[in-house]
Backbone atoms as SQL, in Angstrom:
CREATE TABLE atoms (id INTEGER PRIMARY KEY, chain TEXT, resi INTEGER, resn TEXT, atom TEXT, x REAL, y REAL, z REAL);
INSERT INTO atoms VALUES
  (1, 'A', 1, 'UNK', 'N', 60.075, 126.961, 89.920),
  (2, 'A', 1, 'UNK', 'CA', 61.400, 126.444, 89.575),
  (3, 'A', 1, 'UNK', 'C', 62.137, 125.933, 90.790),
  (4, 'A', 2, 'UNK', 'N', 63.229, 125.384, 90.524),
  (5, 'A', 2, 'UNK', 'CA', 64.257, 124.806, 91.484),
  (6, 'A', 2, 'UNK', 'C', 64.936, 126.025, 92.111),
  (7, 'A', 3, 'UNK', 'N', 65.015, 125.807, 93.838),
  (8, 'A', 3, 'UNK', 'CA', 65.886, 126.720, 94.367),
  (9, 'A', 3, 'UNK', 'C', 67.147, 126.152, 94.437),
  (10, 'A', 4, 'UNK', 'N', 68.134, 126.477, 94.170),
  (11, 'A', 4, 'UNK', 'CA', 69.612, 125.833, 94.770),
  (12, 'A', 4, 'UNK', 'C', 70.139, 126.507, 96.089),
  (13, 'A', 5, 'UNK', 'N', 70.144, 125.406, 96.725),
  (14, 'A', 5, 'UNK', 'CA', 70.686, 126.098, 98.202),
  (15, 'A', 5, 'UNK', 'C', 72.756, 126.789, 98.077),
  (16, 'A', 6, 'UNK', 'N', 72.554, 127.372, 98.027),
  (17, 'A', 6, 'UNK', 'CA', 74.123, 128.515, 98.172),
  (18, 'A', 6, 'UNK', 'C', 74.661, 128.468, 99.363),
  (19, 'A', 7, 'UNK', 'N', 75.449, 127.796, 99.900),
  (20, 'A', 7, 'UNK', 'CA', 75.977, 127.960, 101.185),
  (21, 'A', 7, 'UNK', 'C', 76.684, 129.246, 101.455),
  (22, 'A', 8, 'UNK', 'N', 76.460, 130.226, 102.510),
  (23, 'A', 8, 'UNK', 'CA', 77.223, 131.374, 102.602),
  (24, 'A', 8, 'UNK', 'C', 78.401, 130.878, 102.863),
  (25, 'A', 9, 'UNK', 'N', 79.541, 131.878, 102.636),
  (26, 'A', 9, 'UNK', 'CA', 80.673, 131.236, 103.075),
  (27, 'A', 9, 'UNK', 'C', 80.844, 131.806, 104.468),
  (28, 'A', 10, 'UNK', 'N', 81.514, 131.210, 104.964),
  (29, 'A', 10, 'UNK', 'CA', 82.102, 131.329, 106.696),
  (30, 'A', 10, 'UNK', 'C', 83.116, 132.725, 106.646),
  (31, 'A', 11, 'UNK', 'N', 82.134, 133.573, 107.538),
  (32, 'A', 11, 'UNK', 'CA', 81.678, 133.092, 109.311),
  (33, 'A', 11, 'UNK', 'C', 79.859, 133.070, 109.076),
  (34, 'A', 12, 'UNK', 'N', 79.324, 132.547, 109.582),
  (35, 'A', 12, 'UNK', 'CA', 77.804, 132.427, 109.756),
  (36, 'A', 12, 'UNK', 'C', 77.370, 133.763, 110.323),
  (37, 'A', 13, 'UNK', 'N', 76.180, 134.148, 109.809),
  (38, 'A', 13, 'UNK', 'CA', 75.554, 135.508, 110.100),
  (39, 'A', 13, 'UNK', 'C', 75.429, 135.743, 111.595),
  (40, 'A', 14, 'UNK', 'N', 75.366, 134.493, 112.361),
  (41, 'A', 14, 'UNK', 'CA', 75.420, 134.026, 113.970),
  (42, 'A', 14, 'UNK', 'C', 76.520, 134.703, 114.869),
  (43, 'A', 15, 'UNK', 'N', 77.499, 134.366, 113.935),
  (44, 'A', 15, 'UNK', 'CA', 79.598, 134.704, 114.657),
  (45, 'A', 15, 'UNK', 'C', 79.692, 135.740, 114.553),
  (46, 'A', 16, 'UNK', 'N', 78.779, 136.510, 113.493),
  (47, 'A', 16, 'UNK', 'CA', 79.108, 138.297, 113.223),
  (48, 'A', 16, 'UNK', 'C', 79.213, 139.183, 114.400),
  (49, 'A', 17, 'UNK', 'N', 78.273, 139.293, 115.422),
  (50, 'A', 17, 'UNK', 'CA', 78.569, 139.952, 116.263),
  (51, 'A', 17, 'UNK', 'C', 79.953, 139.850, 117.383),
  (52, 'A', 18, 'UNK', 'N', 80.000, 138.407, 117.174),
  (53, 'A', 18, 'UNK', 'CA', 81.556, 138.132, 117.883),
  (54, 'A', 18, 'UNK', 'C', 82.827, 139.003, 116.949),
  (55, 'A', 19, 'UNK', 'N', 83.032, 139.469, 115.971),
  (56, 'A', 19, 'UNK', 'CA', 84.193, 139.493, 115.177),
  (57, 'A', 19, 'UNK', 'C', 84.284, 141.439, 115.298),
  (58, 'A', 20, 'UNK', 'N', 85.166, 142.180, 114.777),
  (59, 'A', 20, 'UNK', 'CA', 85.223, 142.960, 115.131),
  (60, 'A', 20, 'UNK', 'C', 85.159, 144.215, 113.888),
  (61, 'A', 21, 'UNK', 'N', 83.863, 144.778, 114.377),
  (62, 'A', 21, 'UNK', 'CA', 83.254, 145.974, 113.540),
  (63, 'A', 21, 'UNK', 'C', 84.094, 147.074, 113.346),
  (64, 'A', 22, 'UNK', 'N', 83.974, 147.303, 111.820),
  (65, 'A', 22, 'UNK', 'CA', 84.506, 148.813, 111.062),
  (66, 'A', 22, 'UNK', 'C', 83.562, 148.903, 110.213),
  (67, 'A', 23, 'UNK', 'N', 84.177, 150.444, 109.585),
  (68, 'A', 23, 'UNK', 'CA', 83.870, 150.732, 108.625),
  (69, 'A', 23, 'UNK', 'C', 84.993, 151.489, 108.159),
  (70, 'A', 24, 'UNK', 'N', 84.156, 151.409, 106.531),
  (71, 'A', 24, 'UNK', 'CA', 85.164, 152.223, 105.686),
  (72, 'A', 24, 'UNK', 'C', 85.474, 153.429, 105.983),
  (73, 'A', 25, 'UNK', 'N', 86.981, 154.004, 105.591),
  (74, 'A', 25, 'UNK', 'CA', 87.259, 155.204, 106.171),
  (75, 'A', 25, 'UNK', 'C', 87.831, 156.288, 105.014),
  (76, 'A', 26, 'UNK', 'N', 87.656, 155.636, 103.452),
  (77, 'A', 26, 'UNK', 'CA', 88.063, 156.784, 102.575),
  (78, 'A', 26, 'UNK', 'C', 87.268, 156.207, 101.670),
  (79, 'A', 27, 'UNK', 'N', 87.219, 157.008, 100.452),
  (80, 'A', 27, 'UNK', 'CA', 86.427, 156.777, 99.483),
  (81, 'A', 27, 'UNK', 'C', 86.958, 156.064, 98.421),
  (82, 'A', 28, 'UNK', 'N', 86.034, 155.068, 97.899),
  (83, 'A', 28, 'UNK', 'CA', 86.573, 154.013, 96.944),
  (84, 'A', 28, 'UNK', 'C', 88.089, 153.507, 97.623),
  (85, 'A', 29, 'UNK', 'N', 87.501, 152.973, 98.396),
  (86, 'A', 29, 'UNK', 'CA', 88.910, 152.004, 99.031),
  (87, 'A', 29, 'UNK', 'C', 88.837, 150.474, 98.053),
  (88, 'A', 30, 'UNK', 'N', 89.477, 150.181, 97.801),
  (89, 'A', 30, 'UNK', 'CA', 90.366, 148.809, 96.795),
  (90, 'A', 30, 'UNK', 'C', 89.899, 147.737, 98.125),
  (91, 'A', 31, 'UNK', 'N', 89.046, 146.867, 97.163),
  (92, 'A', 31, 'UNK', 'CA', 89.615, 145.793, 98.572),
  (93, 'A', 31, 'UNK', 'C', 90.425, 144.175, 97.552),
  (94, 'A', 32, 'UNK', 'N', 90.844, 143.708, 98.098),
  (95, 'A', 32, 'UNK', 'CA', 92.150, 142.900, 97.005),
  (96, 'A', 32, 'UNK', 'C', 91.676, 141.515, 97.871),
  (97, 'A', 33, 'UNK', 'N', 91.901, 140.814, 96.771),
  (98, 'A', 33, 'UNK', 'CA', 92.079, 139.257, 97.286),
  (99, 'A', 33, 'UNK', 'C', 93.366, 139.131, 98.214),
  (100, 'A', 34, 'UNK', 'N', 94.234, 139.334, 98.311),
  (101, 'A', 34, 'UNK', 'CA', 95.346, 139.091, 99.242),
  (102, 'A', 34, 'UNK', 'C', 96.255, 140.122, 100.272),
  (103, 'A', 35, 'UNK', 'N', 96.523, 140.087, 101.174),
  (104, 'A', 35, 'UNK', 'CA', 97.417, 141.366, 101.898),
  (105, 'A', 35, 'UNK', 'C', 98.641, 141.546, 101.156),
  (106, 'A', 36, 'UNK', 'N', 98.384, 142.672, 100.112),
  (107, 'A', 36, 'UNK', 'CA', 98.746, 143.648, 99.594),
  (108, 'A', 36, 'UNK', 'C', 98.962, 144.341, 98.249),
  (109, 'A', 37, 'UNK', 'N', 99.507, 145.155, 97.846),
  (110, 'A', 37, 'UNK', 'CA', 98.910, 145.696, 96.467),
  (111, 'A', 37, 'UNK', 'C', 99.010, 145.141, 94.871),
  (112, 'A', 38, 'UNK', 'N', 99.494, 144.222, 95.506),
  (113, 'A', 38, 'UNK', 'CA', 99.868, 143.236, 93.794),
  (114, 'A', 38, 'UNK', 'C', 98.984, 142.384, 94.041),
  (115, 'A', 39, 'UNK', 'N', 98.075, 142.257, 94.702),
  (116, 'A', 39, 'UNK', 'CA', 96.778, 141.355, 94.898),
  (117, 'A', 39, 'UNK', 'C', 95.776, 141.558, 93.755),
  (118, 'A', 40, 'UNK', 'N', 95.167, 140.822, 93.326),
  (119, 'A', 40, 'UNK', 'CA', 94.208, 141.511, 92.451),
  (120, 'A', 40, 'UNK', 'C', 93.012, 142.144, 93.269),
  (121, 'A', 41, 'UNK', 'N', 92.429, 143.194, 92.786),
  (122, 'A', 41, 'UNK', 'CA', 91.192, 143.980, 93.072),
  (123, 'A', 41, 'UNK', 'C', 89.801, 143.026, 92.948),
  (124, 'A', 42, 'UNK', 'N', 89.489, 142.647, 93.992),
  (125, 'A', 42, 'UNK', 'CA', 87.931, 142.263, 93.946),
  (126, 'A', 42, 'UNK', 'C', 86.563, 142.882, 94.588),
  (127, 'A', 43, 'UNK', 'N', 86.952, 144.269, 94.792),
  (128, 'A', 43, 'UNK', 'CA', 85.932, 145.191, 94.988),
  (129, 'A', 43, 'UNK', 'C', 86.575, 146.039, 95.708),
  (130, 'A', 44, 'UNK', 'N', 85.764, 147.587, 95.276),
  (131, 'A', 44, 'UNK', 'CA', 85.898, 149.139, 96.172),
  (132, 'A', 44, 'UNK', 'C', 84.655, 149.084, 96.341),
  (133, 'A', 45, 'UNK', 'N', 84.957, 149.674, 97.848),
  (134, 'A', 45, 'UNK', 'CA', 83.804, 149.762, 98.989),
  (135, 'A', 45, 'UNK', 'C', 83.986, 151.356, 99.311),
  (136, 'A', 46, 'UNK', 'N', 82.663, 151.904, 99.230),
  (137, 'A', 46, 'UNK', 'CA', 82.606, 153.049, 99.673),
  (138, 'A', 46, 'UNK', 'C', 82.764, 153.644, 100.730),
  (139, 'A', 47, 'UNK', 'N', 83.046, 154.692, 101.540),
  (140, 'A', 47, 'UNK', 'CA', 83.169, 155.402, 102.878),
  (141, 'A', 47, 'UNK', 'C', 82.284, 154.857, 103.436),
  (142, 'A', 48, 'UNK', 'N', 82.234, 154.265, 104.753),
  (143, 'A', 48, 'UNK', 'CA', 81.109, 154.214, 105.669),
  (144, 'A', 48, 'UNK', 'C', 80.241, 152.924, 105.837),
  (145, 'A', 49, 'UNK', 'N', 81.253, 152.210, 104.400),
  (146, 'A', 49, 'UNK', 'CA', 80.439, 150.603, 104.110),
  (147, 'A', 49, 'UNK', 'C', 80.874, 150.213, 105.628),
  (148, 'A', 50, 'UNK', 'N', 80.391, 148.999, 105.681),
  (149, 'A', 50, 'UNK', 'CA', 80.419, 148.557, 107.092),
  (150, 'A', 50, 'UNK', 'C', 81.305, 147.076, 107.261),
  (151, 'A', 51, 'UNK', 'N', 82.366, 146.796, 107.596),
  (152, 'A', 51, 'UNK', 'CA', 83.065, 145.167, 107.425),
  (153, 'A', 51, 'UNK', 'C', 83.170, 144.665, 108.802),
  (154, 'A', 52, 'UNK', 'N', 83.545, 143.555, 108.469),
  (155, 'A', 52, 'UNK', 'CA', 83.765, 142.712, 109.787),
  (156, 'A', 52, 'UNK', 'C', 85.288, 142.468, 109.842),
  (157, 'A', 53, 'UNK', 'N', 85.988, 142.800, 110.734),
  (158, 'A', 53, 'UNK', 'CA', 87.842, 142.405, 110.734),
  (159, 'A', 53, 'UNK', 'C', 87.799, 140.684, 111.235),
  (160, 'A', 54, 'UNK', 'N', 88.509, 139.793, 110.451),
  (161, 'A', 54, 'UNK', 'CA', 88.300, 138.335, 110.884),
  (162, 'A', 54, 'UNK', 'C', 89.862, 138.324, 111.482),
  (163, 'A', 55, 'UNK', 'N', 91.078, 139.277, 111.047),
  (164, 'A', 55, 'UNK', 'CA', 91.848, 139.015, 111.122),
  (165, 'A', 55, 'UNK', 'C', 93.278, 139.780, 110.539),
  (166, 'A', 56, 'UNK', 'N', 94.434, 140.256, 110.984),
  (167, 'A', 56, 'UNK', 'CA', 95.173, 141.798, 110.475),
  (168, 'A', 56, 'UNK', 'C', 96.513, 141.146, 110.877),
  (169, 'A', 57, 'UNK', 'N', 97.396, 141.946, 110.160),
  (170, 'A', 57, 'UNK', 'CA', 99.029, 141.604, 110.018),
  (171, 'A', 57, 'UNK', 'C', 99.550, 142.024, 108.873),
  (172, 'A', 58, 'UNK', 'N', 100.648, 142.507, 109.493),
  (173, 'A', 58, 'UNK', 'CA', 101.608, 143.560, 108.593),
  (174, 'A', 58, 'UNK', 'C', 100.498, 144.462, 107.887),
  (175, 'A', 59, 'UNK', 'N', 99.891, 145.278, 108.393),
  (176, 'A', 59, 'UNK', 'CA', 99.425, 146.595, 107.785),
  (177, 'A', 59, 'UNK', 'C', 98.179, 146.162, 107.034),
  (178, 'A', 60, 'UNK', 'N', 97.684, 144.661, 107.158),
  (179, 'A', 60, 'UNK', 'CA', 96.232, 144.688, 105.885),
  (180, 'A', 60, 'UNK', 'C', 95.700, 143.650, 107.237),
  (181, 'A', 61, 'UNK', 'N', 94.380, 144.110, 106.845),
  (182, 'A', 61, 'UNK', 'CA', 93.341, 143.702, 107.464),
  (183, 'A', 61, 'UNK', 'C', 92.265, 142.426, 106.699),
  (184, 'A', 62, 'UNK', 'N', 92.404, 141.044, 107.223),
  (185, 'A', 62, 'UNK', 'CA', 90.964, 140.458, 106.485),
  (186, 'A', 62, 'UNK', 'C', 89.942, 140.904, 106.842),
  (187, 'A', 63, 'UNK', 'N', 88.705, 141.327, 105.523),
  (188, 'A', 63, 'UNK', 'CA', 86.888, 141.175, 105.891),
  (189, 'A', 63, 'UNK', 'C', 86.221, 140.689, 105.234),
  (190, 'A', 64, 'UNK', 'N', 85.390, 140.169, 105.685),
  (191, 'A', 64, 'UNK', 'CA', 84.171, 139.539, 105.626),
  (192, 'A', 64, 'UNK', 'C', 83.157, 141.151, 105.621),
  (193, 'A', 65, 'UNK', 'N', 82.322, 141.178, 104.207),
  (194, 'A', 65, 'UNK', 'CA', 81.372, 142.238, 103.785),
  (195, 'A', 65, 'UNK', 'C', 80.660, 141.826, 102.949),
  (196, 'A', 66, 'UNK', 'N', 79.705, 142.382, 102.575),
  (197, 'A', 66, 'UNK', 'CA', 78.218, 141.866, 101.677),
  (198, 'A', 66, 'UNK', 'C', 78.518, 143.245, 100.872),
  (199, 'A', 67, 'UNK', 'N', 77.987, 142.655, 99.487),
  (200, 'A', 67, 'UNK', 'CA', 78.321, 143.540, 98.326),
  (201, 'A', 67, 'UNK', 'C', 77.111, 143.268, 97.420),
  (202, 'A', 68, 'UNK', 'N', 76.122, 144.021, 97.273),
  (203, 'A', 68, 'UNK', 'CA', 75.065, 143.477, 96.474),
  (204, 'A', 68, 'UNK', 'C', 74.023, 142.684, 97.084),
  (205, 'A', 69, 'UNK', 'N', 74.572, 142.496, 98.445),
  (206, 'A', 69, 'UNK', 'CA', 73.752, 141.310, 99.386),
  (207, 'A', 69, 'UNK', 'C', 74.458, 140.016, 99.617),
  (208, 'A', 70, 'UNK', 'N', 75.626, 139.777, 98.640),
  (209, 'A', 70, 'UNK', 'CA', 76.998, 138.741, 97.968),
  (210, 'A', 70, 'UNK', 'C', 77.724, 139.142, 99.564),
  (211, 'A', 71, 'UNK', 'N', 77.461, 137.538, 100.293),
  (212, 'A', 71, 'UNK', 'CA', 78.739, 138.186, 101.336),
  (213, 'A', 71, 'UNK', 'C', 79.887, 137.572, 100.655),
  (214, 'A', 72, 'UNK', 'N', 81.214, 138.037, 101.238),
  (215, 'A', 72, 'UNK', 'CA', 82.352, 138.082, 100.442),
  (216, 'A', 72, 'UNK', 'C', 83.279, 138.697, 101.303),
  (217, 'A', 73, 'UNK', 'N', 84.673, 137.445, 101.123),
  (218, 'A', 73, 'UNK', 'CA', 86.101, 138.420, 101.678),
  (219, 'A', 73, 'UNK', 'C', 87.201, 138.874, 100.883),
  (220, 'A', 74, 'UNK', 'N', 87.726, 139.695, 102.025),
  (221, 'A', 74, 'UNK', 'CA', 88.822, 140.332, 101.013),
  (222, 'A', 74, 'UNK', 'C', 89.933, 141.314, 102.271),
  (223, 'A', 75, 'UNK', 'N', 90.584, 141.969, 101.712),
  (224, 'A', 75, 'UNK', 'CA', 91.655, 142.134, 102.582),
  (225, 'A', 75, 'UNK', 'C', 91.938, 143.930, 102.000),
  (226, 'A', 76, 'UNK', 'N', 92.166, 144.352, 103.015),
  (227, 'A', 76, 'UNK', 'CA', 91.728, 145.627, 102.904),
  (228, 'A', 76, 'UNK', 'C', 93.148, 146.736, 103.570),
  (229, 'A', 77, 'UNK', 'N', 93.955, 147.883, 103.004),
  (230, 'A', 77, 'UNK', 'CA', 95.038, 148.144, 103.916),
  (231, 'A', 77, 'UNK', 'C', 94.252, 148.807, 105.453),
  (232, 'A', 78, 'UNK', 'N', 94.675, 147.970, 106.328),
  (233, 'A', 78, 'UNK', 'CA', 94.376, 148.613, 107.796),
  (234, 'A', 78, 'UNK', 'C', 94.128, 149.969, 108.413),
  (235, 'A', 79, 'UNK', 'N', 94.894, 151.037, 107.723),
  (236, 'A', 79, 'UNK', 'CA', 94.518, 152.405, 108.105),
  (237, 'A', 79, 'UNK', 'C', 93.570, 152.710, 107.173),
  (238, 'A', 80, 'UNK', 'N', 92.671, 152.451, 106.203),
  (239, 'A', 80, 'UNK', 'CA', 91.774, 152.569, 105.493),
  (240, 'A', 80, 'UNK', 'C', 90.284, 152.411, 106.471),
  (241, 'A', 81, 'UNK', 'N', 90.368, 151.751, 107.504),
  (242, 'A', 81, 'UNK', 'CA', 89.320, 151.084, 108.148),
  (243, 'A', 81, 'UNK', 'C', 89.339, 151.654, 109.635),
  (244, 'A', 82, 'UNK', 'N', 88.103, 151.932, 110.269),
  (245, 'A', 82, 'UNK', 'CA', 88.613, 152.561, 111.221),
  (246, 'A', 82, 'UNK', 'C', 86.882, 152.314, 112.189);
């Protein structure tokens, strides 16, 4: 059959080591499409999952994380991550 090429979305698996490593720091943490809680929910990440910080202000953090193997961002509250 036909493969369809899927572009990952940005940052490239390349930039990862440049950006700055966490992990999760409580259990079933919410991660939300937008910085803050009226965001909708687009995934809980377990203790210890592992994210990339692209970027933080006022108390929420953007990441970049793979979910299923699905990389994917989302925005996460900052003391959650550590």
């Amino acid at each position: 059959g036909e493969h369809t090429f899927r572009e990952r979305p940005w940052p490239a698996t390349t930039s990862l080591p440049n950006l700055q490593h966490k992990a999760i720091g409580g259990s079933r943490v919410n991660i939300r499409s937008g910085p803050g809680t009226e965001h909708s929910r687009v995934a809980q990440l377990e203790r210890a999952q592992q994210v990339y910080v692209l970027g933080a202000g006022g108390g929420w953090s953007q990441i970049y994380f793979e979910q299923a193997g699905v990389p994917q961002l989302g925005w996460v509250a900052s003391n959650l991550i550590e």
